[in-house]
CSV table of C-alpha atoms and ligand atoms in Angstrom, one decimal:
chain,number,residue,atom,x,y,z
A,28,MET,CA,208.4,88.2,163.9
A,29,TRP,CA,206.1,85.4,163.0
A,30,PHE,CA,202.4,85.0,162.4
A,31,PHE,CA,199.3,83.1,163.5
A,32,PHE,CA,196.2,83.9,161.5
A,33,SER,CA,192.8,82.5,162.1
A,34,PRO,CA,189.2,83.1,161.2
A,35,ASN,CA,186.6,83.5,164.0
A,36,ILE,CA,185.5,79.9,164.6
A,37,ILE,CA,182.0,78.8,165.7
A,38,TYR,CA,181.7,75.0,166.0
A,39,GLY,CA,179.5,72.3,167.3
A,40,PRO,CA,175.8,71.4,166.8
A,41,ASP,CA,173.6,74.3,165.8
A,42,SER,CA,176.5,76.6,165.1
A,43,ILE,CA,174.9,77.4,161.8
A,44,ASP,CA,172.5,79.6,163.7
A,45,PHE,CA,175.4,82.0,164.5
A,46,ILE,CA,174.6,83.6,161.0
A,47,GLU,CA,171.9,85.6,162.8
A,48,ASN,CA,174.7,87.6,164.4
A,49,ILE,CA,176.6,88.5,161.3
A,50,SER,CA,175.9,92.0,160.1
A,51,GLY,CA,174.4,92.4,156.7
A,52,ASP,CA,171.3,91.1,154.9
A,53,LYS,CA,172.3,90.3,151.4
A,54,CYS,CA,174.1,86.9,151.1
A,55,PHE,CA,175.8,85.5,148.1
A,56,ILE,CA,176.0,81.7,148.5
A,57,ILE,CA,178.7,79.8,146.6
A,58,THR,CA,178.3,76.0,146.4
A,59,ASP,CA,178.0,73.1,144.0
A,60,LYS,CA,175.3,70.9,142.5
A,61,ILE,CA,176.0,68.0,144.8
A,62,ILE,CA,175.6,70.1,148.0
A,63,LYS,CA,172.3,71.3,146.5
A,64,GLU,CA,171.1,67.7,145.7
A,65,LEU,CA,172.1,66.5,149.2
A,66,GLY,CA,169.8,69.1,150.7
A,67,TYR,CA,172.5,71.0,152.5
A,68,LEU,CA,171.8,74.2,150.6
A,69,LYS,CA,168.2,74.1,151.9
A,70,ILE,CA,169.5,73.7,155.4
A,71,LEU,CA,171.4,77.0,154.9
A,72,THR,CA,168.7,78.8,153.1
A,73,ASP,CA,166.1,77.8,155.8
A,74,VAL,CA,168.4,79.4,158.4
A,75,LEU,CA,168.7,82.6,156.2
A,76,ASP,CA,164.9,82.7,155.8
A,77,LYS,CA,164.5,82.3,159.6
A,78,PHE,CA,166.7,85.3,160.2
A,79,GLY,CA,165.2,87.4,157.4
A,80,LYS,CA,168.3,87.5,155.2
A,81,THR,CA,168.0,87.5,151.4
A,82,TYR,CA,170.3,85.5,149.2
A,83,GLU,CA,171.4,84.6,145.7
A,84,VAL,CA,173.1,81.3,144.8
A,85,PHE,CA,176.0,80.3,142.5
A,86,ASP,CA,176.0,76.5,142.4
A,87,ASP,CA,178.3,75.8,139.5
A,88,VAL,CA,181.6,75.1,141.4
A,89,LEU,CA,183.3,72.0,140.0
A,90,PRO,CA,185.8,69.7,141.7
A,91,ASP,CA,189.4,71.1,141.1
A,92,PRO,CA,187.9,74.6,140.4
A,93,ARG,CA,188.9,76.3,137.2
A,94,ALA,CA,189.7,79.9,136.6
A,95,GLU,CA,186.7,80.2,134.2
A,96,GLY,CA,184.3,79.1,137.0
A,97,VAL,CA,185.8,81.5,139.5
A,98,LEU,CA,185.4,84.5,137.1
A,99,LYS,CA,181.8,83.5,136.3
A,100,ALA,CA,181.0,83.5,140.0
A,101,ARG,CA,182.8,86.8,140.4
A,102,GLU,CA,180.6,88.3,137.7
A,103,GLN,CA,177.4,87.3,139.4
A,104,CYS,CA,178.7,88.4,142.8
A,105,LEU,CA,179.6,91.9,141.5
A,106,LYS,CA,176.1,92.2,140.0
A,107,TYR,CA,174.4,91.1,143.2
A,108,SER,CA,176.6,93.2,145.5
A,109,PRO,CA,176.3,91.2,148.7
A,110,ASP,CA,177.1,92.0,152.4
A,111,ILE,CA,178.1,88.4,153.1
A,112,ILE,CA,179.7,85.8,151.0
A,113,LEU,CA,178.8,82.3,152.2
A,114,ALA,CA,180.9,79.3,151.0
A,115,LEU,CA,179.0,76.1,151.6
A,116,GLY,CA,180.9,73.0,150.5
A,117,GLY,CA,184.3,71.3,150.5
A,118,GLY,CA,187.7,72.7,149.5
A,119,SER,CA,186.8,73.5,145.9
A,120,VAL,CA,183.9,75.6,147.0
A,121,MET,CA,185.8,77.4,149.7
A,122,ASP,CA,188.8,78.1,147.5
A,123,THR,CA,186.5,79.5,144.8
A,124,ALA,CA,184.7,81.7,147.3
A,125,LYS,CA,187.9,83.1,148.8
A,126,VAL,CA,189.1,84.2,145.4
A,127,VAL,CA,185.6,85.5,144.4
A,128,TRP,CA,185.6,87.5,147.7
A,129,CYS,CA,189.0,89.0,146.8
A,130,LEU,CA,187.9,89.9,143.3
A,131,TYR,CA,184.7,91.4,144.6
A,132,GLU,CA,186.6,93.5,147.2
A,133,PHE,CA,189.0,94.6,144.5
A,134,PRO,CA,187.0,94.5,141.2
A,135,GLU,CA,189.9,95.9,139.2
A,136,PHE,CA,192.1,92.8,140.0
A,137,SER,CA,192.7,89.8,137.8
A,138,LEU,CA,193.7,86.5,139.3
A,139,ASP,CA,197.4,87.2,138.9
A,140,ASP,CA,197.0,90.2,141.1
A,141,ILE,CA,196.4,88.0,144.1
A,142,HIS,CA,199.8,87.2,145.6
A,143,ALA,CA,201.4,87.1,149.1
A,144,PHE,CA,203.5,90.3,148.7
A,145,ARG,CA,200.9,93.0,148.6
A,146,SER,CA,199.7,94.9,151.7
A,147,ASP,CA,196.4,96.1,150.4
A,148,LEU,CA,194.9,92.6,150.6
A,149,TYR,CA,195.1,92.8,154.4
A,150,ASP,CA,192.1,95.1,154.0
A,151,MET,CA,189.7,92.5,152.9
A,152,GLY,CA,186.1,92.6,154.3
A,153,LYS,CA,185.2,96.3,153.5
A,154,LYS,CA,182.4,95.3,151.2
A,155,ALA,CA,181.5,91.8,152.5
A,156,LYS,CA,182.2,89.4,155.3
A,157,MET,CA,183.2,85.9,154.2
A,158,VAL,CA,181.7,82.9,156.0
A,159,ALA,CA,183.1,79.5,155.2
A,160,ILE,CA,180.9,76.5,156.1
A,161,PRO,CA,182.7,73.2,155.4
A,162,THR,CA,180.5,70.2,154.5
A,163,THR,CA,183.3,67.7,154.6
A,164,SER,CA,185.8,67.1,157.4
A,165,GLY,CA,189.2,67.4,155.8
A,166,THR,CA,190.5,70.3,153.8
A,167,GLY,CA,190.6,72.9,156.5
A,168,ALA,CA,190.1,75.5,153.8
A,169,GLU,CA,187.8,77.4,156.1
A,170,THR,CA,190.9,78.5,158.0
A,171,THR,CA,193.6,78.9,155.4
A,172,PHE,CA,194.8,81.6,153.1
A,173,VAL,CA,195.9,79.4,150.2
A,174,THR,CA,193.6,78.6,147.3
A,175,VAL,CA,194.2,76.1,144.5
A,176,ILE,CA,192.7,77.0,141.1
A,177,SER,CA,193.3,75.1,137.8
A,178,ARG,CA,194.3,76.8,134.6
A,179,TYR,CA,194.7,75.0,131.2
A,180,GLU,CA,198.1,76.0,129.8
A,181,GLU,CA,200.5,74.3,127.4
A,182,ASP,CA,198.1,71.4,126.8
A,183,ILE,CA,197.8,70.5,130.4
A,184,TRP,CA,195.8,71.4,133.5
A,185,LYS,CA,198.0,73.2,136.0
A,186,LYS,CA,197.1,73.9,139.6
A,187,TYR,CA,197.9,77.5,140.6
A,188,LEU,CA,198.2,78.7,144.2
A,189,TYR,CA,196.6,82.1,144.9
A,190,LEU,CA,197.4,83.1,148.4
A,191,HIS,CA,197.4,85.9,150.9
A,192,ARG,CA,196.7,86.0,154.6
A,193,GLY,CA,193.9,88.4,153.8
A,194,LEU,CA,192.0,85.6,152.1
A,195,ILE,CA,191.3,83.9,155.5
A,196,PRO,CA,187.5,83.9,155.9
A,197,THR,CA,186.0,86.2,158.4
A,198,TYR,CA,184.1,83.4,160.0
A,199,ALA,CA,184.3,79.6,159.9
A,200,ILE,CA,181.1,77.8,160.9
A,201,VAL,CA,182.0,74.2,161.7
A,202,ASP,CA,178.6,72.5,162.2
A,203,PRO,CA,178.6,68.7,162.3
A,204,ILE,CA,175.1,68.6,160.7
A,205,PHE,CA,176.9,68.7,157.3
A,206,PRO,CA,179.4,65.9,157.4
A,207,MET,CA,176.9,63.5,159.0
A,208,GLY,CA,176.0,62.2,155.6
A,209,MET,CA,179.5,61.7,154.2
A,210,PRO,CA,179.9,58.3,152.6
A,211,SER,CA,182.5,56.0,154.0
A,212,GLU,CA,185.2,56.4,151.3
A,213,LEU,CA,185.0,60.2,151.5
A,214,THR,CA,185.2,60.0,155.3
A,215,ILE,CA,188.4,58.1,155.1
A,216,ASP,CA,190.0,60.2,152.3
A,217,THR,CA,189.2,63.5,154.1
A,218,ALA,CA,190.4,62.1,157.4
A,219,PHE,CA,193.8,61.2,155.8
A,220,ASP,CA,193.9,64.7,154.4
A,221,ILE,CA,193.7,65.9,158.1
A,222,LEU,CA,196.6,63.6,159.0
A,223,ALA,CA,198.6,64.8,156.0
A,224,HIS,CA,198.1,68.5,157.0
A,225,SER,CA,199.1,67.7,160.6
A,226,ILE,CA,202.0,65.3,160.0
A,227,GLU,CA,203.5,67.3,157.2
A,228,GLY,CA,202.8,70.5,159.1
A,229,ILE,CA,204.8,69.3,162.1
A,230,GLY,CA,207.8,68.7,159.7
A,231,SER,CA,207.4,71.9,157.7
A,232,LEU,CA,210.2,74.5,157.8
A,233,TRP,CA,207.5,77.0,158.9
A,234,LYS,CA,206.4,75.0,161.9
A,235,ASN,CA,206.0,76.9,165.1
A,236,GLU,CA,204.7,76.3,168.6
A,237,PHE,CA,201.1,77.3,167.8
A,238,SER,CA,200.9,75.1,164.7
A,239,ASN,CA,202.7,72.1,166.5
A,240,ALA,CA,200.2,72.1,169.3
A,241,LEU,CA,197.2,72.2,167.0
A,242,ALA,CA,198.6,69.5,164.7
A,243,LEU,CA,199.2,67.2,167.7
A,244,LYS,CA,195.6,67.6,168.8
A,245,ALA,CA,194.2,67.0,165.3
A,246,ILE,CA,196.3,63.7,164.9
A,247,GLU,CA,195.0,62.5,168.3
A,248,LEU,CA,191.4,63.2,167.3
A,249,VAL,CA,191.7,61.4,163.9
A,250,PHE,CA,193.3,58.3,165.4
A,251,LYS,CA,190.5,58.2,168.0
A,252,TYR,CA,187.5,59.1,165.9
A,253,LEU,CA,188.1,57.9,162.4
A,254,PRO,CA,187.7,54.2,163.3
A,255,ILE,CA,184.5,55.0,165.1
A,256,ALA,CA,183.1,57.0,162.1
A,257,TYR,CA,184.2,54.3,159.8
A,258,LYS,CA,182.2,51.7,161.6
A,259,ASP,CA,179.2,53.9,162.3
A,260,GLY,CA,178.9,56.9,160.0
A,261,LYS,CA,176.0,58.3,162.1
A,262,ASN,CA,178.0,58.5,165.3
A,263,GLN,CA,177.5,62.2,166.2
A,264,GLU,CA,180.4,62.4,168.6
A,265,ALA,CA,182.8,61.0,166.0
A,266,ARG,CA,181.5,63.3,163.3
A,267,ASP,CA,181.6,66.3,165.5
A,268,PHE,CA,185.2,65.7,166.6
A,269,LEU,CA,186.4,64.8,163.1
A,270,HIS,CA,184.9,68.0,161.9
A,271,GLN,CA,186.7,69.9,164.6
A,272,ALA,CA,189.9,68.0,163.8
A,273,ALA,CA,189.8,69.2,160.2
A,274,THR,CA,189.5,72.8,161.3
A,275,ILE,CA,192.2,72.4,164.0
A,276,ALA,CA,194.5,70.8,161.4
A,277,GLY,CA,193.6,73.7,159.0
A,278,LEU,CA,194.8,76.2,161.7
A,279,ALA,CA,198.0,74.1,162.1
A,280,PHE,CA,199.0,73.8,158.5
A,281,GLY,CA,197.5,77.1,157.5
A,282,ASN,CA,200.2,78.6,159.8
A,283,SER,CA,203.0,76.2,159.1
A,284,GLN,CA,202.2,75.0,155.6
A,285,VAL,CA,202.6,71.4,154.3
A,286,HIS,CA,205.4,70.0,152.2
A,287,ILE,CA,206.2,67.4,149.6
A,288,GLY,CA,203.3,65.0,150.4
A,289,HIS,CA,201.1,67.7,149.1
A,290,THR,CA,203.5,68.5,146.2
A,291,LEU,CA,203.3,64.9,145.0
A,292,GLY,CA,199.6,64.7,145.8
A,293,HIS,CA,198.8,67.8,143.8
A,294,SER,CA,200.6,66.4,140.8
A,295,TRP,CA,198.8,63.1,141.1
A,296,GLY,CA,195.4,64.8,141.4
A,297,ALA,CA,196.2,67.2,138.5
A,298,ILE,CA,196.8,64.4,136.0
A,299,TYR,CA,194.5,61.6,137.2
A,300,HIS,CA,191.8,63.6,139.1
A,301,VAL,CA,192.1,61.3,142.1
A,302,HIS,CA,190.5,62.8,145.3
A,303,HIS,CA,193.0,65.1,147.0
A,304,GLY,CA,192.7,63.4,150.4
A,305,LYS,CA,193.2,59.9,148.9
A,306,SER,CA,196.4,61.1,147.0
A,307,VAL,CA,198.0,62.9,149.9
A,308,GLY,CA,196.8,60.2,152.4
A,309,ILE,CA,198.6,57.5,150.4
A,310,LEU,CA,201.7,59.6,149.9
A,311,LEU,CA,202.0,60.6,153.6
A,312,LYS,CA,203.7,57.4,154.7
A,313,TYR,CA,206.3,57.5,151.9
A,314,VAL,CA,207.2,61.2,152.3
A,315,THR,CA,207.5,60.8,156.1
A,316,GLN,CA,209.9,57.8,155.5
A,317,PHE,CA,211.8,60.0,153.1
A,318,ILE,CA,212.4,62.8,155.5
A,319,ILE,CA,213.2,60.5,158.4
A,320,ASN,CA,215.8,58.9,156.1
A,321,ASP,CA,217.6,62.2,155.6
A,322,PRO,CA,221.4,61.3,155.6
A,323,ASP,CA,222.5,64.8,156.4
A,324,LYS,CA,220.5,65.6,159.6
A,325,ASP,CA,218.3,64.0,162.1
A,326,ASP,CA,215.8,66.8,162.6
A,327,ALA,CA,212.9,64.8,161.3
A,328,ILE,CA,213.7,61.8,163.5
A,329,LYS,CA,213.6,64.1,166.5
A,330,ILE,CA,210.3,65.7,165.4
A,331,TYR,CA,208.5,62.4,164.8
A,332,ALA,CA,210.0,60.7,167.8
A,333,LYS,CA,208.6,63.5,170.0
A,334,LEU,CA,205.2,63.2,168.3
A,335,ALA,CA,205.1,59.4,169.0
A,336,LYS,CA,206.0,60.0,172.6
A,337,GLN,CA,203.5,62.9,173.1
A,338,LEU,CA,200.8,60.7,171.7
A,339,GLY,CA,201.7,57.9,174.0
A,340,TRP,CA,202.5,55.5,171.1
A,341,VAL,CA,205.9,54.7,172.6
A,342,SER,CA,207.4,55.3,176.1
A,343,TRP,CA,209.4,58.5,176.7
A,344,GLY,CA,212.5,56.4,177.1
A,345,GLU,CA,212.3,54.9,173.6
A,346,GLY,CA,215.2,55.7,171.2
A,347,ASP,CA,214.4,58.4,168.7
A,348,LYS,CA,214.8,56.4,165.5
A,349,LYS,CA,212.5,53.6,166.7
A,350,ALA,CA,210.0,56.2,168.1
A,351,ALA,CA,209.9,58.1,164.8
A,352,GLU,CA,209.3,54.8,162.9
A,353,LYS,CA,206.3,54.2,165.2
A,354,VAL,CA,204.6,57.1,163.4
A,355,ILE,CA,204.8,55.1,160.1
A,356,GLU,CA,203.6,51.9,161.8
A,357,LYS,CA,200.6,53.7,163.3
A,358,LEU,CA,199.7,55.2,159.9
A,359,ILE,CA,199.8,51.7,158.3
A,360,ASP,CA,197.7,50.3,161.2
A,361,LEU,CA,195.1,53.0,160.7
A,362,GLN,CA,195.1,52.4,156.9
A,363,LYS,CA,194.5,48.7,157.5
A,364,GLU,CA,191.8,49.3,160.1
A,365,VAL,CA,189.7,51.5,157.8
A,366,ASN,CA,190.6,49.7,154.5
A,367,SER,CA,192.3,52.7,153.1
A,368,PRO,CA,194.4,52.4,149.9
A,369,MET,CA,198.1,52.1,150.6
A,370,SER,CA,199.7,52.5,147.2
A,371,LEU,CA,199.1,54.9,144.3
A,372,LYS,CA,198.5,51.8,142.1
A,373,GLU,CA,195.3,51.3,144.1
A,374,THR,CA,193.9,54.6,142.8
A,375,GLY,CA,193.2,52.8,139.5
A,376,VAL,CA,196.0,54.3,137.4
A,377,SER,CA,197.5,51.7,135.0
A,378,ARG,CA,201.2,51.0,135.0
A,379,GLU,CA,201.3,52.0,131.3
A,380,ASP,CA,199.7,55.4,132.0
A,381,PHE,CA,201.9,55.9,135.1
A,382,GLU,CA,205.1,55.2,133.2
A,383,LYS,CA,204.0,57.4,130.3
A,384,ASP,CA,203.2,60.3,132.7
A,385,LEU,CA,206.0,60.0,135.1
A,386,ASP,CA,208.1,62.9,133.7
A,387,SER,CA,205.0,65.2,133.7
A,388,LEU,CA,204.2,64.2,137.3
A,389,VAL,CA,207.7,65.2,138.3
A,390,ASN,CA,207.6,68.4,136.3
A,391,LEU,CA,204.4,69.5,138.0
A,392,CYS,CA,206.2,69.1,141.4
A,393,TYR,CA,208.5,71.9,140.5
A,394,GLN,CA,205.6,74.2,140.0
A,395,ASP,CA,204.1,73.5,143.4
A,396,ALA,CA,205.0,75.9,146.2
A,397,SER,CA,204.6,73.3,148.9
A,398,SER,CA,207.9,71.7,148.0
A,399,VAL,CA,210.0,74.6,149.3
A,400,LEU,CA,209.1,73.9,152.9
A,401,THR,CA,210.2,70.3,153.1
A,402,PRO,CA,212.7,69.6,155.8
A,403,ARG,CA,214.7,67.5,153.3
A,404,SER,CA,215.3,69.2,150.0
A,405,THR,CA,214.1,67.0,147.1
A,406,ASN,CA,215.5,66.8,143.6
A,407,GLY,CA,213.8,65.5,140.5
A,408,GLU,CA,215.3,62.0,140.7
A,409,GLN,CA,214.0,61.8,144.3
A,410,PHE,CA,210.5,63.0,143.3
A,411,LYS,CA,210.5,60.3,140.6
A,412,LYS,CA,211.6,57.6,143.0
A,413,LEU,CA,209.0,58.7,145.5
A,414,PHE,CA,206.3,58.3,142.9
A,415,GLN,CA,207.6,54.9,141.9
A,416,TYR,CA,207.9,53.6,145.5
A,417,ALA,CA,204.4,54.9,146.4
A,418,TYR,CA,203.0,53.4,143.2
A,419,GLU,CA,204.4,50.0,144.1
A,420,GLY,CA,203.7,50.3,147.8
A,421,LYS,CA,207.4,49.8,148.6
A,422,ASP,CA,209.1,51.2,151.8
A,423,VAL,CA,211.3,54.2,151.0
A,424,ASP,CA,214.9,53.1,151.5
A,425,PHE,CA,216.7,56.2,150.2
B,8,FE2,FE1,195.3,68.7,151.8
């Protein structure tokens, strides 16, 4: 037995109007101040006004959402007692909303009650439907059951995963009106997050035929449309397809999971507060090299060779090792084409800080569940070397 879980997905221009068809009148909107300032909240509330739905707004979600913020939103949600919970924003907003939704459905729960091994959480949605409306094209959080919430413990911010398949939103509305205004740097960082979800997802130990097919399509779309959106951020077709790619990759990795690129990226983000997509985007090349270099088995070589062949990057007759290495070459070419950073050093972290924090970075890796699904098991020394190689921008040769 295996699983493929998905929200109901409505996508393309004007998909926001689907809200008319969702039963219930009282909407609790979870968002952040930037979304409000950008005018996106007004786009949503205008739609709600048009369809005669009432609403209350929580707009205090912060990047890397913290437990305190989630509990504050839960408090307001419980008081308001909505029929629909609307998440309008990026990964932080959607993660917050999923946890708030769960704590609203089960008001007796604390955060630690949310875990993968309880059957009652499959019964989400009795009090409210959850609608995720991504405003960036990257996280895929509108499709997934994993949330990342930070807690301050033992003098350090730690990222906790709260997860259950019941946390998948009821609906994902993927309307390109929202990412149209994304600045160039964010467009690149989020697109590399899509690639990290897809390329790690194809290698994950939980990969399956559903997730593989979707990951392949998402990679194809990013390689086609990121250069176009990079040159012309207002290109509607590129924005629409990158937005779809993020959701498609979300379905892929939501059902296969990612692995050590995200493990290392979560550690980097936790300590230096570097954008998630930038961190995992930089690390993707290094972790892919690492798993291709596995001295004990050639599974990863076969997987990435097939990927390169399916995408037409090499001929079907090409040898597997060379074909797998083409994936690395294509990643580098794309990074160069869109001026994306290629080493962790370029995220602005000084060598002094990096060396001081290296042990903490590695320790955080042990606390990240993503690491268990890597096709090449990774020890502390290897985590350390991966950080060092990625910091220097050096090809992984171990
Ligand atoms: Fe990610």
